[in-house]
Amino acid sequence: MAPSPVTSPGIVGVAGRVAEPVDVRSADLRLGGRPLPVVSPARVYVCGITPYDVTHLGHAATFVWADVLGAVLRLAGADVVTSRNVTDVDDVLTRAADARGRHYDEFALSQEFAFEQDMRALGIRPPTHAPRARHHIGHVQQLAAALLRAGRAYEREGHVFFRGAEAVAASGLASDRARELAAEFGDGPDDALREDPFDVPVWRPSGERDPAWPSPWGWGRPGWHAECAAMATATLGHGVDVLVGGADLAFPHHAHQAAMAEAASGVAPFARSRVHVGAVSQDGAKMAKSTGNLTLVADLLRVTSGPALRVLVLDRPWSQPWEYRPELLEGASARLDALFSAAGRSGSTPAASRAVADRLFDDLDVSGALDVAISDGGDAARRLVRVLALG
């Protein structure tokens, strides 16, 4: 007798309904054009927020795509464990709190509250873990000590610097471009303390206005890349299945985060796959808090629904940069209405439902899945509504 097909338990949508199970033997998931065999637990690390200001559409795009990635992994039969960090030890946050006369951690909590409200309005599932940098200082110090023992870091005047040249080589970037990006993100490639321009701090001394903790190297605070390396390994282990963040985080942040984790643990690659979500621009420039060129999620939710915003973000390849224009909201709403109308039709075939899943398994092709679901309607459309958390 032939064995019975092994099926996934399905995915629970926001209304509590469960999508049809998928035969996991045929769930051929691809990300970034490469196969990603599905195993449980599927560990997803999402680079989260530095909580010093409210959420804009560019940030939200990363978290919406991460949410859909988790849903598709569950549809493929995986038990999914997600970790989305909060970088609440950061010089930008400290300066923003100081400017308002508030302590950095108290100010961060108020900003986190506003962020979580936006995430709920967008129908984004809470992560399994939400590590905060200030709760993982000890893990950063363990990481620094491990890197020193491995010869991958060195001490200099209260700093512990990670030797970062290999991370640059692995990125494939030209040295001049890598140096430009390092300077843009505040990595200090011109700092004379460092043996190499691409060495980055795992630990650094604190000034009078900076948060500080005791360490073997003196009072100080962690470096940004080290915070994420420590939080990821503390919550998910020494390797992850998918590393998610905005495209601008590919270098230097994710490159150094992965290199530190690999050097300390000996486990490589740190991430089996990476999802670097395309940047969202406005008026010809990238949305960014630092420049004030942004559209806030809270403002958009006053004129449209959370599901329509999800469709706006998702109806394109995840890696594609795009420019937000207010008129795009009308098109996203029309696309959502068409999907709901299709879901209201009876019938559909198992082949159509399978085709929806296949589009999603093929590099998270939401646009293709929408086309199939709207065309075939019925069960296929209802499945997509549930998986994309639109209902």
Short mmCIF file of C-alpha atoms in Angstrom, two decimals:
data_model
loop_
_atom_site.label_atom_id
_atom_site.label_comp_id
_atom_site.label_asym_id
_atom_site.label_seq_id
_atom_site.Cartn_x
_atom_site.Cartn_y
_atom_site.Cartn_z
CA MET A 1 0.00 0.00 0.00
CA ALA A 2 1.34 3.42 -0.91
CA PRO A 3 2.04 5.73 2.01
CA SER A 4 -0.41 8.56 2.62
CA PRO A 5 0.71 12.02 1.55
CA VAL A 6 2.35 14.04 4.30
CA THR A 7 0.44 17.27 4.63
CA SER A 8 0.94 20.49 6.53
CA PRO A 9 -1.58 21.51 9.17
CA GLY A 10 -2.45 24.60 7.12
CA ILE A 11 -2.41 28.22 8.20
CA VAL A 12 -4.82 30.03 10.46
CA GLY A 13 -5.97 33.34 9.05
CA VAL A 14 -6.92 36.44 10.99
CA ALA A 15 -10.52 35.24 11.12
CA GLY A 16 -9.43 31.88 12.55
CA ARG A 17 -10.13 29.90 9.38
CA VAL A 18 -7.61 27.30 8.26
CA ALA A 19 -6.36 27.07 4.70
CA GLU A 20 -6.23 23.72 2.93
CA PRO A 21 -3.18 21.64 3.85
CA VAL A 22 -0.43 21.33 1.28
CA ASP A 23 1.36 18.10 0.41
CA VAL A 24 4.77 19.03 1.81
CA ARG A 25 6.50 16.65 -0.61
CA SER A 26 5.58 19.05 -3.41
CA ALA A 27 6.12 22.39 -1.63
CA ASP A 28 8.98 23.65 -3.80
CA LEU A 29 9.83 26.92 -2.08
CA ARG A 30 12.26 29.30 -3.75
CA LEU A 31 13.63 32.57 -2.41
CA GLY A 32 15.90 34.92 -4.31
CA GLY A 33 15.84 32.53 -7.25
CA ARG A 34 17.28 29.66 -5.19
CA PRO A 35 15.58 26.60 -3.63
CA LEU A 36 14.93 26.77 0.10
CA PRO A 37 14.05 23.27 1.30
CA VAL A 38 11.41 23.52 4.03
CA VAL A 39 12.39 22.21 7.46
CA SER A 40 10.97 22.81 10.90
CA PRO A 41 11.44 24.94 12.78
CA ALA A 42 11.86 27.58 10.10
CA ARG A 43 13.76 30.35 11.89
CA VAL A 44 13.22 33.87 10.57
CA TYR A 45 15.14 36.86 11.91
CA VAL A 46 13.65 40.24 11.01
CA CYS A 47 15.68 43.40 11.53
CA GLY A 48 13.26 45.57 13.44
CA ILE A 49 13.08 49.19 14.47
CA THR A 50 15.22 51.72 16.23
CA PRO A 51 12.37 53.27 18.23
CA TYR A 52 13.01 56.97 17.95
CA ASP A 53 10.19 57.98 15.59
CA VAL A 54 6.93 56.74 14.11
CA THR A 55 6.60 54.10 11.37
CA HIS A 56 6.75 55.10 7.72
CA LEU A 57 5.69 53.12 4.67
CA GLY A 58 9.23 52.08 3.80
CA HIS A 59 9.65 50.40 7.19
CA ALA A 60 6.20 48.84 7.03
CA ALA A 61 7.00 47.22 3.67
CA THR A 62 9.73 45.11 5.30
CA PHE A 63 7.43 43.92 8.08
CA VAL A 64 4.52 43.15 5.74
CA TRP A 65 6.81 41.02 3.55
CA ALA A 66 8.24 39.27 6.62
CA ASP A 67 4.69 38.50 7.73
CA VAL A 68 3.82 36.99 4.36
CA LEU A 69 7.06 35.00 4.33
CA GLY A 70 6.05 33.43 7.64
CA ALA A 71 2.57 32.66 6.30
CA VAL A 72 3.99 31.01 3.17
CA LEU A 73 6.43 28.93 5.23
CA ARG A 74 3.49 27.75 7.34
CA LEU A 75 1.52 26.98 4.18
CA ALA A 76 4.48 24.87 3.06
CA GLY A 77 4.22 22.86 6.29
CA ALA A 78 6.86 24.48 8.48
CA ASP A 79 6.61 25.41 12.13
CA VAL A 80 7.80 29.01 12.03
CA VAL A 81 9.74 30.81 14.75
CA THR A 82 10.30 34.52 14.20
CA SER A 83 12.48 37.02 16.01
CA ARG A 84 12.05 40.74 15.32
CA ASN A 85 14.44 42.88 17.31
CA VAL A 86 14.16 46.32 18.82
CA THR A 87 17.41 48.31 18.68
CA ASP A 88 16.83 50.31 21.84
CA VAL A 89 20.53 51.02 22.45
CA ASP A 90 21.57 53.34 19.66
CA ASP A 91 23.15 56.78 19.46
CA VAL A 92 20.37 58.15 17.24
CA LEU A 93 17.80 57.07 19.81
CA THR A 94 19.83 58.57 22.65
CA ARG A 95 20.06 61.93 20.87
CA ALA A 96 16.33 61.91 20.04
CA ALA A 97 15.46 61.18 23.67
CA ASP A 98 17.84 63.88 24.94
CA ALA A 99 16.27 66.43 22.61
CA ARG A 100 12.91 65.71 24.26
CA GLY A 101 14.28 65.67 27.79
CA ARG A 102 13.51 61.96 28.24
CA HIS A 103 15.52 58.91 29.19
CA TYR A 104 16.39 56.71 26.23
CA ASP A 105 14.64 53.54 27.41
CA GLU A 106 11.45 55.28 28.50
CA PHE A 107 11.30 57.18 25.21
CA ALA A 108 11.90 53.95 23.28
CA LEU A 109 8.96 52.24 24.97
CA SER A 110 6.58 55.02 23.97
CA GLN A 111 7.73 54.74 20.36
CA GLU A 112 7.40 50.96 20.45
CA PHE A 113 3.78 51.34 21.55
CA ALA A 114 3.00 53.47 18.49
CA PHE A 115 4.83 50.99 16.25
CA GLU A 116 2.86 48.03 17.60
CA GLN A 117 -0.40 49.88 16.97
CA ASP A 118 0.62 50.29 13.32
CA MET A 119 1.57 46.62 13.07
CA ARG A 120 -1.81 45.53 14.44
CA ALA A 121 -3.62 47.81 12.01
CA LEU A 122 -1.67 46.19 9.16
CA GLY A 123 -2.65 42.71 10.34
CA ILE A 124 0.96 41.70 11.07
CA ARG A 125 1.27 38.66 13.30
CA PRO A 126 3.33 39.30 16.49
CA PRO A 127 6.78 37.69 16.35
CA THR A 128 7.62 34.69 18.51
CA HIS A 129 10.47 36.69 20.05
CA ALA A 130 10.90 40.46 20.30
CA PRO A 131 14.39 40.92 21.79
CA ARG A 132 15.49 44.35 22.94
CA ALA A 133 19.15 45.28 22.78
CA ARG A 134 19.31 46.48 26.39
CA HIS A 135 18.23 43.02 27.54
CA HIS A 136 21.07 41.32 25.65
CA ILE A 137 24.12 43.25 26.84
CA GLY A 138 25.54 40.10 28.40
CA HIS A 139 25.16 38.24 25.11
CA VAL A 140 27.04 40.98 23.27
CA GLN A 141 29.86 40.71 25.81
CA GLN A 142 29.95 36.92 25.33
CA LEU A 143 30.12 37.51 21.57
CA ALA A 144 33.03 39.94 22.03
CA ALA A 145 34.91 37.48 24.22
CA ALA A 146 34.36 34.64 21.74
CA LEU A 147 35.61 36.75 18.84
CA LEU A 148 38.70 37.77 20.82
CA ARG A 149 39.47 34.12 21.63
CA ALA A 150 39.04 33.20 17.97
CA GLY A 151 41.46 35.92 16.88
CA ARG A 152 38.70 37.67 14.93
CA ALA A 153 38.66 40.76 17.16
CA TYR A 154 41.11 42.93 19.08
CA GLU A 155 41.02 45.42 21.97
CA ARG A 156 41.90 49.06 21.57
CA GLU A 157 41.31 51.79 24.23
CA GLY A 158 38.12 50.32 25.65
CA HIS A 159 36.85 49.12 22.28
CA VAL A 160 36.58 45.59 20.97
CA PHE A 161 36.83 45.74 17.17
CA PHE A 162 35.74 42.91 14.89
CA ARG A 163 38.02 42.28 11.92
CA GLY A 164 35.60 43.03 9.10
CA ALA A 165 37.61 42.73 5.89
CA GLU A 166 36.25 39.24 5.17
CA ALA A 167 32.67 40.55 5.40
CA VAL A 168 33.47 43.10 2.70
CA ALA A 169 35.02 40.42 0.48
CA ALA A 170 31.97 38.18 0.94
CA SER A 171 29.63 41.05 -0.01
CA GLY A 172 31.14 41.33 -3.48
CA LEU A 173 31.23 45.12 -3.22
CA ALA A 174 34.12 47.17 -4.53
CA SER A 175 36.22 48.59 -1.72
CA ASP A 176 35.33 52.21 -2.53
CA ARG A 177 31.59 51.48 -2.53
CA ALA A 178 31.83 49.47 0.68
CA ARG A 179 33.73 52.31 2.35
CA GLU A 180 31.10 54.81 1.19
CA LEU A 181 28.31 52.69 2.69
CA ALA A 182 30.24 52.13 5.90
CA ALA A 183 30.62 55.89 6.35
CA GLU A 184 26.94 56.47 5.50
CA PHE A 185 25.87 54.09 8.28
CA GLY A 186 28.26 55.55 10.86
CA ASP A 187 30.75 52.68 10.95
CA GLY A 188 33.68 55.11 11.08
CA PRO A 189 36.01 53.73 8.39
CA ASP A 190 38.33 56.71 8.89
CA ASP A 191 38.79 56.06 12.61
CA ALA A 192 42.55 55.89 13.29
CA LEU A 193 42.03 53.44 16.17
CA ARG A 194 41.16 50.65 13.75
CA GLU A 195 43.64 48.36 12.07
CA ASP A 196 41.47 48.24 8.95
CA PRO A 197 38.81 50.70 7.69
CA PHE A 198 36.22 47.88 7.73
CA ASP A 199 36.76 46.80 11.32
CA VAL A 200 33.62 47.54 13.34
CA PRO A 201 32.94 47.83 17.07
CA VAL A 202 31.50 44.92 18.98
CA TRP A 203 31.91 46.94 22.18
CA ARG A 204 32.74 50.63 22.61
CA PRO A 205 33.24 53.03 25.52
CA SER A 206 30.39 55.34 26.47
CA GLY A 207 30.40 59.09 26.89
CA GLU A 208 28.63 60.98 29.68
CA ARG A 209 25.28 61.04 27.84
CA ASP A 210 25.42 57.47 26.53
CA PRO A 211 23.91 54.37 28.14
CA ALA A 212 26.68 52.32 29.77
CA TRP A 213 27.23 48.90 31.30
CA PRO A 214 30.29 47.43 33.04
CA SER A 215 32.41 45.06 30.97
CA PRO A 216 35.91 43.52 30.98
CA TRP A 217 36.93 46.40 28.69
CA GLY A 218 35.46 49.17 30.82
CA TRP A 219 32.07 50.85 30.96
CA GLY A 220 30.51 50.98 27.53
CA ARG A 221 27.78 49.89 25.16
CA PRO A 222 27.43 47.49 22.23
CA GLY A 223 27.98 48.19 18.55
CA TRP A 224 24.97 48.04 16.23
CA HIS A 225 25.97 45.00 14.18
CA ALA A 226 26.95 43.09 17.31
CA GLU A 227 23.57 43.78 18.89
CA CYS A 228 21.75 42.01 16.05
CA ALA A 229 24.25 39.15 15.95
CA ALA A 230 23.77 38.59 19.68
CA MET A 231 19.98 38.93 19.65
CA ALA A 232 19.60 36.59 16.67
CA THR A 233 21.76 33.84 18.15
CA ALA A 234 20.22 34.23 21.62
CA THR A 235 16.67 33.79 20.32
CA LEU A 236 17.09 31.51 17.28
CA GLY A 237 20.43 29.72 17.69
CA HIS A 238 23.64 29.96 15.71
CA GLY A 239 21.99 29.97 12.28
CA VAL A 240 18.72 31.13 10.76
CA ASP A 241 16.74 30.02 7.74
CA VAL A 242 15.88 33.50 6.48
CA LEU A 243 17.35 36.89 7.36
CA VAL A 244 14.93 39.72 6.52
CA GLY A 245 15.47 43.47 6.31
CA GLY A 246 15.43 46.44 4.01
CA ALA A 247 17.73 46.37 0.99
CA ASP A 248 19.83 49.12 2.55
CA LEU A 249 20.77 46.76 5.40
CA ALA A 250 22.54 44.24 3.15
CA PHE A 251 25.81 46.09 3.70
CA PRO A 252 27.24 46.89 6.13
CA HIS A 253 24.70 45.66 8.68
CA HIS A 254 23.74 42.16 7.59
CA ALA A 255 27.22 41.48 6.23
CA HIS A 256 28.85 42.18 9.60
CA GLN A 257 26.04 40.62 11.65
CA ALA A 258 26.43 37.34 9.75
CA ALA A 259 30.24 37.46 9.78
CA MET A 260 30.35 37.98 13.56
CA ALA A 261 27.92 35.14 14.23
CA GLU A 262 29.81 32.77 11.93
CA ALA A 263 33.22 33.69 13.37
CA ALA A 264 32.07 33.21 16.96
CA SER A 265 30.13 29.96 16.49
CA GLY A 266 31.85 28.28 13.55
CA VAL A 267 28.40 27.70 12.01
CA ALA A 268 28.12 28.87 8.41
CA PRO A 269 26.26 30.21 6.62
CA PHE A 270 24.53 32.24 9.29
CA ALA A 271 21.47 32.55 7.00
CA ARG A 272 20.31 29.96 4.46
CA SER A 273 18.49 32.72 2.57
CA ARG A 274 18.07 36.48 2.72
CA VAL A 275 15.10 38.66 1.88
CA HIS A 276 16.22 42.25 1.32
CA VAL A 277 13.05 44.19 0.63
CA GLY A 278 13.26 46.86 -2.05
CA ALA A 279 13.43 50.47 -0.86
CA VAL A 280 10.34 52.67 -1.04
CA SER A 281 10.96 56.16 -2.36
CA GLN A 282 8.92 59.34 -2.53
CA ASP A 283 9.45 62.41 -4.68
CA GLY A 284 12.51 60.76 -6.21
CA ALA A 285 14.31 59.99 -2.95
CA LYS A 286 14.32 57.07 -0.51
CA MET A 287 11.90 57.35 2.40
CA ALA A 288 13.98 57.97 5.53
CA LYS A 289 13.44 59.33 9.02
CA SER A 290 16.79 61.10 8.86
CA THR A 291 15.67 63.31 5.95
CA GLY A 292 11.98 63.63 6.82
CA ASN A 293 11.06 62.37 3.35
CA LEU A 294 8.39 59.90 4.40
CA THR A 295 4.73 58.98 4.50
CA LEU A 296 3.54 57.68 7.84
CA VAL A 297 1.55 54.46 8.14
CA ALA A 298 -0.79 56.13 10.63
CA ASP A 299 -1.61 58.86 8.10
CA LEU A 300 -2.28 56.33 5.34
CA LEU A 301 -4.59 54.35 7.61
CA ARG A 302 -6.78 57.43 7.93
CA VAL A 303 -7.58 57.29 4.21
CA THR A 304 -7.42 53.56 3.44
CA SER A 305 -7.64 50.17 5.14
CA GLY A 306 -4.88 47.95 6.47
CA PRO A 307 -5.63 45.20 3.89
CA ALA A 308 -5.44 47.74 1.04
CA LEU A 309 -2.04 48.91 2.32
CA ARG A 310 -0.86 45.29 2.43
CA VAL A 311 -1.92 44.84 -1.22
CA LEU A 312 -0.14 48.08 -2.15
CA VAL A 313 3.09 46.72 -0.67
CA LEU A 314 2.75 43.13 -1.86
CA ASP A 315 1.57 43.49 -5.45
CA ARG A 316 5.13 43.58 -6.81
CA PRO A 317 8.36 41.55 -6.43
CA TRP A 318 9.67 41.85 -2.88
CA SER A 319 13.14 42.94 -3.98
CA GLN A 320 11.89 45.65 -6.35
CA PRO A 321 12.44 49.29 -5.37
CA TRP A 322 9.34 51.39 -5.96
CA GLU A 323 8.04 54.91 -5.58
CA TYR A 324 4.98 55.68 -3.51
CA ARG A 325 2.38 57.97 -5.07
CA PRO A 326 -1.03 58.64 -3.48
CA GLU A 327 -2.87 57.49 -6.61
CA LEU A 328 -1.47 53.97 -6.10
CA LEU A 329 -3.85 53.53 -3.18
CA GLU A 330 -6.82 53.56 -5.55
CA GLY A 331 -5.32 50.76 -7.63
CA ALA A 332 -4.54 48.68 -4.52
CA SER A 333 -8.09 49.11 -3.24
CA ALA A 334 -9.50 48.07 -6.62
CA ARG A 335 -7.27 44.98 -6.65
CA LEU A 336 -8.45 44.06 -3.14
CA ASP A 337 -12.11 44.54 -4.12
CA ALA A 338 -11.60 42.27 -7.12
CA LEU A 339 -10.11 39.59 -4.88
CA PHE A 340 -13.01 39.83 -2.42
CA SER A 341 -15.51 39.61 -5.26
CA ALA A 342 -13.73 36.54 -6.60
CA ALA A 343 -13.73 34.99 -3.13
CA GLY A 344 -17.49 35.40 -3.01
CA ARG A 345 -17.95 33.12 -6.01
CA SER A 346 -18.66 29.47 -5.39
CA GLY A 347 -16.61 26.57 -6.60
CA SER A 348 -13.07 26.68 -7.99
CA THR A 349 -10.87 23.66 -8.54
CA PRO A 350 -8.13 22.05 -6.47
CA ALA A 351 -5.78 22.88 -9.36
CA ALA A 352 -6.53 26.61 -8.98
CA SER A 353 -5.91 26.50 -5.22
CA ARG A 354 -2.68 24.64 -5.87
CA ALA A 355 -1.71 27.22 -8.48
CA VAL A 356 -2.13 29.99 -5.89
CA ALA A 357 0.19 28.13 -3.52
CA ASP A 358 2.71 27.47 -6.30
CA ARG A 359 2.89 31.20 -7.11
CA LEU A 360 3.55 31.97 -3.45
CA PHE A 361 6.19 29.26 -3.21
CA ASP A 362 7.92 30.75 -6.26
CA ASP A 363 9.79 33.64 -4.62
CA LEU A 364 6.68 34.97 -2.86
CA ASP A 365 5.00 35.87 -6.17
CA VAL A 366 1.99 37.61 -4.65
CA SER A 367 1.12 39.40 -7.90
CA GLY A 368 0.92 36.08 -9.73
CA ALA A 369 -1.14 34.55 -6.92
CA LEU A 370 -3.56 37.50 -7.09
CA ASP A 371 -3.96 37.05 -10.84
CA VAL A 372 -4.83 33.36 -10.44
CA ALA A 373 -7.15 33.93 -7.48
CA ILE A 374 -9.08 36.77 -9.16
CA SER A 375 -9.41 34.80 -12.38
CA ASP A 376 -10.50 31.47 -10.85
CA GLY A 377 -12.29 32.79 -7.78
CA GLY A 378 -13.96 30.60 -5.19
CA ASP A 379 -11.72 28.46 -2.99
CA ALA A 380 -8.54 29.71 -4.67
CA ALA A 381 -9.40 33.32 -3.86
CA ARG A 382 -10.49 32.49 -0.33
CA ARG A 383 -7.21 30.67 0.25
CA LEU A 384 -5.23 33.73 -0.80
CA VAL A 385 -7.30 36.05 1.40
CA ARG A 386 -6.44 33.87 4.37
CA VAL A 387 -2.75 33.43 3.59
CA LEU A 388 -2.22 37.16 2.98
CA ALA A 389 -4.29 38.05 6.09
CA LEU A 390 -6.59 40.33 4.13
CA GLY A 391 -9.89 39.30 5.67
#
